[in-house]
Short mmCIF file of C-alpha atoms and ligand atoms in Angstrom, two decimals:
data_model
loop_
_atom_site.label_atom_id
_atom_site.label_comp_id
_atom_site.label_asym_id
_atom_site.label_seq_id
_atom_site.Cartn_x
_atom_site.Cartn_y
_atom_site.Cartn_z
CA UNK A 23 -164.34 44.54 -214.99
CA UNK A 24 -164.10 40.94 -215.76
CA UNK A 25 -163.20 39.34 -212.54
CA UNK A 26 -160.37 37.26 -212.47
CA UNK A 27 -159.23 33.64 -212.23
CA UNK A 28 -155.75 32.21 -210.52
CA UNK A 29 -155.42 28.42 -211.78
CA UNK A 30 -153.35 26.24 -209.32
CA UNK A 31 -152.52 22.79 -210.31
CA UNK A 32 -149.53 20.07 -210.20
CA UNK A 33 -150.36 17.27 -213.37
CA UNK A 34 -152.24 16.81 -216.43
CA UNK A 35 -154.56 20.10 -215.56
CA UNK A 36 -157.95 17.94 -217.46
CA UNK A 37 -159.92 20.76 -215.16
CA UNK A 38 -157.83 23.71 -215.96
CA UNK A 39 -158.53 22.64 -219.45
CA UNK A 40 -162.33 22.91 -219.44
CA UNK A 41 -162.13 26.22 -217.15
CA UNK A 42 -160.05 27.68 -219.98
CA UNK A 43 -162.93 26.26 -222.07
CA UNK A 44 -165.42 28.13 -220.47
CA UNK A 45 -164.34 31.04 -219.54
CA UNK A 46 -162.70 31.62 -222.80
CA UNK A 47 -165.59 33.80 -224.47
CA UNK A 48 -167.11 34.32 -220.59
CA UNK A 49 -168.42 38.74 -219.92
CA UNK A 50 -168.73 37.70 -216.04
CA UNK A 51 -164.63 36.02 -215.83
CA UNK A 52 -161.91 35.46 -216.93
CA UNK A 53 -159.03 32.83 -216.20
CA UNK A 54 -155.68 35.41 -215.64
CA UNK A 55 -152.97 32.87 -214.49
CA UNK A 56 -152.28 28.93 -214.44
CA UNK A 57 -149.64 28.18 -211.75
CA UNK A 58 -147.75 24.82 -211.12
CA UNK A 59 -145.39 24.03 -208.38
CA UNK A 60 -144.40 20.63 -212.00
CA UNK A 61 -142.71 22.93 -215.05
CA UNK A 62 -143.19 19.52 -215.97
CA UNK A 63 -146.89 19.72 -216.30
CA UNK A 64 -148.78 19.03 -218.85
CA UNK A 65 -151.52 22.06 -217.41
CA UNK A 66 -148.45 24.46 -218.42
CA UNK A 67 -148.80 23.47 -221.88
CA UNK A 68 -152.39 23.87 -221.94
CA UNK A 69 -152.42 27.47 -220.61
CA UNK A 70 -150.23 28.07 -223.52
CA UNK A 71 -152.76 27.15 -226.32
CA UNK A 72 -155.47 29.41 -224.41
CA UNK A 73 -152.46 32.14 -224.75
CA UNK A 74 -153.00 32.88 -220.67
CA UNK A 75 -149.78 33.07 -218.73
CA UNK A 76 -148.46 31.09 -216.51
CA UNK A 77 -146.22 30.90 -213.24
CA UNK A 78 -144.33 28.14 -211.87
CA UNK A 79 -142.80 27.47 -208.55
CA UNK A 80 -140.46 25.73 -205.77
CA UNK A 81 -141.47 24.56 -202.62
CA UNK A 82 -139.11 27.40 -201.20
CA UNK A 83 -141.29 30.37 -202.90
CA UNK A 84 -144.24 28.89 -201.44
CA UNK A 85 -143.56 28.21 -198.20
CA UNK A 86 -141.37 30.68 -197.36
CA UNK A 87 -141.81 34.03 -198.36
CA UNK A 88 -145.04 36.49 -200.67
CA UNK A 89 -143.82 35.62 -204.27
CA UNK A 90 -147.38 34.15 -205.03
CA UNK A 91 -149.20 36.88 -202.53
CA UNK A 92 -147.61 39.28 -205.05
CA UNK A 93 -148.60 38.49 -207.81
CA UNK A 94 -151.91 37.04 -206.91
CA UNK A 95 -152.34 40.60 -206.37
CA UNK A 96 -150.90 42.35 -208.75
CA UNK A 97 -152.97 40.48 -211.09
CA UNK A 98 -156.37 41.16 -208.74
CA UNK A 99 -157.88 37.64 -208.95
CA UNK A 100 -161.14 37.42 -207.51
CA UNK A 101 -160.94 33.96 -207.39
CA UNK A 102 -158.20 31.05 -206.21
CA UNK A 103 -159.17 27.66 -208.09
CA UNK A 104 -156.82 24.34 -207.02
CA UNK A 105 -157.57 22.03 -209.81
CA UNK A 106 -155.17 19.00 -208.94
CA UNK A 107 -152.75 20.41 -206.82
CA UNK A 108 -151.41 18.47 -204.49
CA UNK A 109 -149.51 20.93 -202.04
CA UNK A 110 -151.09 22.59 -198.76
CA UNK A 111 -151.63 25.70 -199.03
CA UNK A 112 -150.46 27.83 -195.95
CA UNK A 113 -151.50 30.09 -194.27
CA UNK A 114 -150.19 33.55 -195.56
CA UNK A 115 -152.45 32.55 -198.86
CA UNK A 116 -155.28 31.57 -197.16
CA UNK A 117 -155.10 35.10 -195.64
CA UNK A 118 -154.92 36.83 -198.17
CA UNK A 119 -157.80 35.39 -200.02
CA UNK A 120 -160.37 34.52 -196.89
CA UNK A 121 -162.94 32.24 -198.49
CA UNK A 122 -162.00 32.57 -202.48
CA UNK A 123 -159.61 29.82 -202.57
CA UNK A 124 -161.34 26.82 -203.77
CA UNK A 125 -160.71 22.86 -204.51
CA UNK A 126 -162.09 20.04 -206.43
CA UNK A 127 -161.23 16.81 -204.92
CA UNK A 128 -162.56 13.38 -206.19
CA UNK A 129 -164.05 11.53 -203.44
CA UNK A 130 -167.59 12.65 -201.27
CA UNK A 131 -165.71 13.99 -198.23
CA UNK A 132 -165.59 13.86 -196.07
CA UNK A 133 -164.66 10.09 -196.81
CA UNK A 134 -161.33 9.37 -198.69
CA UNK A 135 -159.97 12.96 -198.04
CA UNK A 136 -156.92 13.95 -196.44
CA UNK A 137 -153.14 13.73 -196.91
CA UNK A 138 -152.11 11.09 -199.32
CA UNK A 139 -155.58 10.78 -200.54
CA UNK A 140 -155.44 11.41 -204.41
CA UNK A 141 -155.57 10.01 -207.87
CA UNK A 142 -156.04 6.57 -207.63
CA UNK A 143 -155.71 5.84 -204.12
CA UNK A 144 -159.10 6.92 -203.77
CA UNK A 145 -160.54 5.33 -205.92
CA UNK A 146 -159.10 2.02 -205.15
CA UNK A 147 -160.75 2.82 -201.32
CA UNK A 148 -163.58 3.39 -202.30
CA UNK A 149 -163.84 0.41 -204.57
CA UNK A 150 -162.40 -1.95 -201.31
CA UNK A 151 -164.93 -0.06 -198.69
CA UNK A 152 -167.73 -1.95 -201.58
CA UNK A 153 -169.22 1.20 -201.11
CA UNK A 154 -172.90 1.29 -203.63
CA UNK A 155 -172.14 5.52 -205.12
CA UNK A 156 -168.92 7.89 -205.59
CA UNK A 157 -168.91 11.41 -206.25
CA UNK A 158 -166.60 14.48 -206.54
CA UNK A 159 -167.12 17.62 -203.80
CA UNK A 160 -165.57 21.34 -204.91
CA UNK A 161 -164.85 22.96 -201.06
CA UNK A 162 -163.50 25.71 -199.88
CA UNK A 163 -159.76 24.87 -198.92
CA UNK A 164 -158.66 25.53 -195.11
CA UNK A 165 -156.02 24.97 -193.48
CA UNK A 166 -156.31 21.30 -193.82
CA UNK A 167 -156.02 19.01 -196.52
CA UNK A 168 -159.68 18.23 -197.84
CA UNK A 169 -161.58 19.85 -194.77
CA UNK A 170 -162.83 23.27 -196.19
CA UNK A 171 -166.65 23.75 -196.28
CA UNK A 172 -168.68 22.05 -198.56
CA UNK A 173 -170.27 23.95 -202.06
CA UNK A 174 -170.99 21.29 -203.98
CA UNK A 175 -171.52 17.78 -204.76
CA UNK A 176 -172.52 15.26 -207.15
CA UNK A 177 -172.80 12.01 -207.14
CA UNK A 178 -173.15 8.76 -209.19
CA UNK A 179 -174.21 4.88 -208.59
CA UNK A 180 -170.89 1.74 -208.25
CA UNK A 181 -172.36 -0.39 -210.07
CA UNK A 182 -171.18 -4.13 -209.72
CA UNK A 183 -169.16 -4.97 -212.49
CA UNK A 184 -167.31 -0.89 -212.06
CA UNK A 185 -163.73 -1.43 -212.77
CA UNK A 186 -161.05 1.72 -210.84
CA UNK A 187 -160.62 2.89 -214.59
CA UNK A 188 -164.49 2.83 -214.70
CA UNK A 189 -165.19 4.98 -212.11
CA UNK A 190 -162.29 7.18 -212.09
CA UNK A 191 -163.99 8.08 -215.52
CA UNK A 192 -167.10 8.57 -214.28
CA UNK A 193 -166.25 11.34 -211.31
CA UNK A 194 -163.95 13.01 -214.35
CA UNK A 195 -166.82 13.51 -216.36
CA UNK A 196 -168.82 14.80 -213.26
CA UNK A 197 -165.89 16.99 -212.68
CA UNK A 198 -165.66 18.56 -215.99
CA UNK A 199 -169.05 18.97 -216.17
CA UNK A 200 -169.40 20.94 -212.82
CA UNK A 201 -166.60 22.85 -212.26
CA UNK A 202 -166.59 25.73 -214.25
CA UNK A 203 -170.65 26.53 -213.44
CA UNK A 204 -169.98 26.44 -209.68
CA UNK A 205 -167.16 28.21 -210.10
CA UNK A 206 -169.75 31.18 -212.28
CA UNK A 207 -171.67 30.64 -209.69
CA UNK A 208 -169.56 31.78 -207.06
CA UNK A 209 -168.25 34.91 -209.16
CA UNK A 210 -171.77 36.02 -209.27
CA UNK A 211 -171.93 36.23 -206.06
CA UNK A 212 -169.30 38.30 -205.39
CA UNK A 213 -169.20 42.14 -206.66
C1 GRF B 325 -159.14 15.32 -210.43
O1 GRF B 325 -159.91 14.14 -209.84
C2 GRF B 325 -158.95 16.67 -208.82
O2 GRF B 325 -161.02 15.80 -208.16
C3 GRF B 325 -158.08 16.31 -208.03
O3 GRF B 325 -156.91 16.26 -209.54
C4 GRF B 325 -157.57 15.51 -210.05
C5 GRF B 325 -156.99 16.60 -211.32
O4 GRF B 325 -157.19 15.95 -212.79
N1 GRF B 325 -157.66 17.09 -207.16
P1 GRF B 325 -156.99 16.67 -213.76
O5 GRF B 325 -155.12 17.44 -213.75
O6 GRF B 325 -157.99 17.86 -213.69
O7 GRF B 325 -156.80 15.90 -214.97
#
C-alpha cells in the first residue's frame, strides 16, 4: 500500500504544490489530505487542482479537541508535513505521530528560528547580520518552534549585492528542489 502524506499549510503553498506534483505519479506515496487553519489559503485551491481532499480547522479544534488526530488516523496518514504552517503543534498531535511530523524552515537552524521568525522577517535578519551564507532546514517537529532534530540542510552563498527578494528566491528554489526528495527518503525507511 502507498504511504500516505498529510500536508499542513497556512498560506500560498508553493512547497505543497511541489510535493503534490512529485508524488502525483509515485508508486511509493501519495498526498492524501491538505489541512489549513486559514480558509482563504491559496494552498486549498492548489489541492483542489490535484483533486486532493482538504480540511480547514480553527484554533479551538486544533488545541482543544482530538478532531485533527482522528482525521489523520482515519486516513491512515504515515507522515505529517508542515509546509508554511504557522501554528505550534500541540502535545496530543505530537504524541499521536512520534517522529512522523516534519517541517521546513527558510534558514539554517538553529539560526533564525523560533516564534515570530517566519517569512521576510527571517531573510531581513540574515541580511542585517551580514551573514555570508543562508539556506534551508528540514527538521522533525517537537513542542517548540523550529527546534526538533535536523534531517537536512542546504546552503547557498550570499553575494554582496543580494537583496531580500533575491535571497528569499534562492531559498525557495532550494526548498522546492529538496523537500519532496527528503520526504521520499524518509518514507522509504518506513515499513
Ligand atoms: C517556506 O519558506 C517555508 O520554509 C516556511 O514557510 C514558507 C512557505 O512557503 N516554513 P509556501 O507557502 O510553501 O510558498
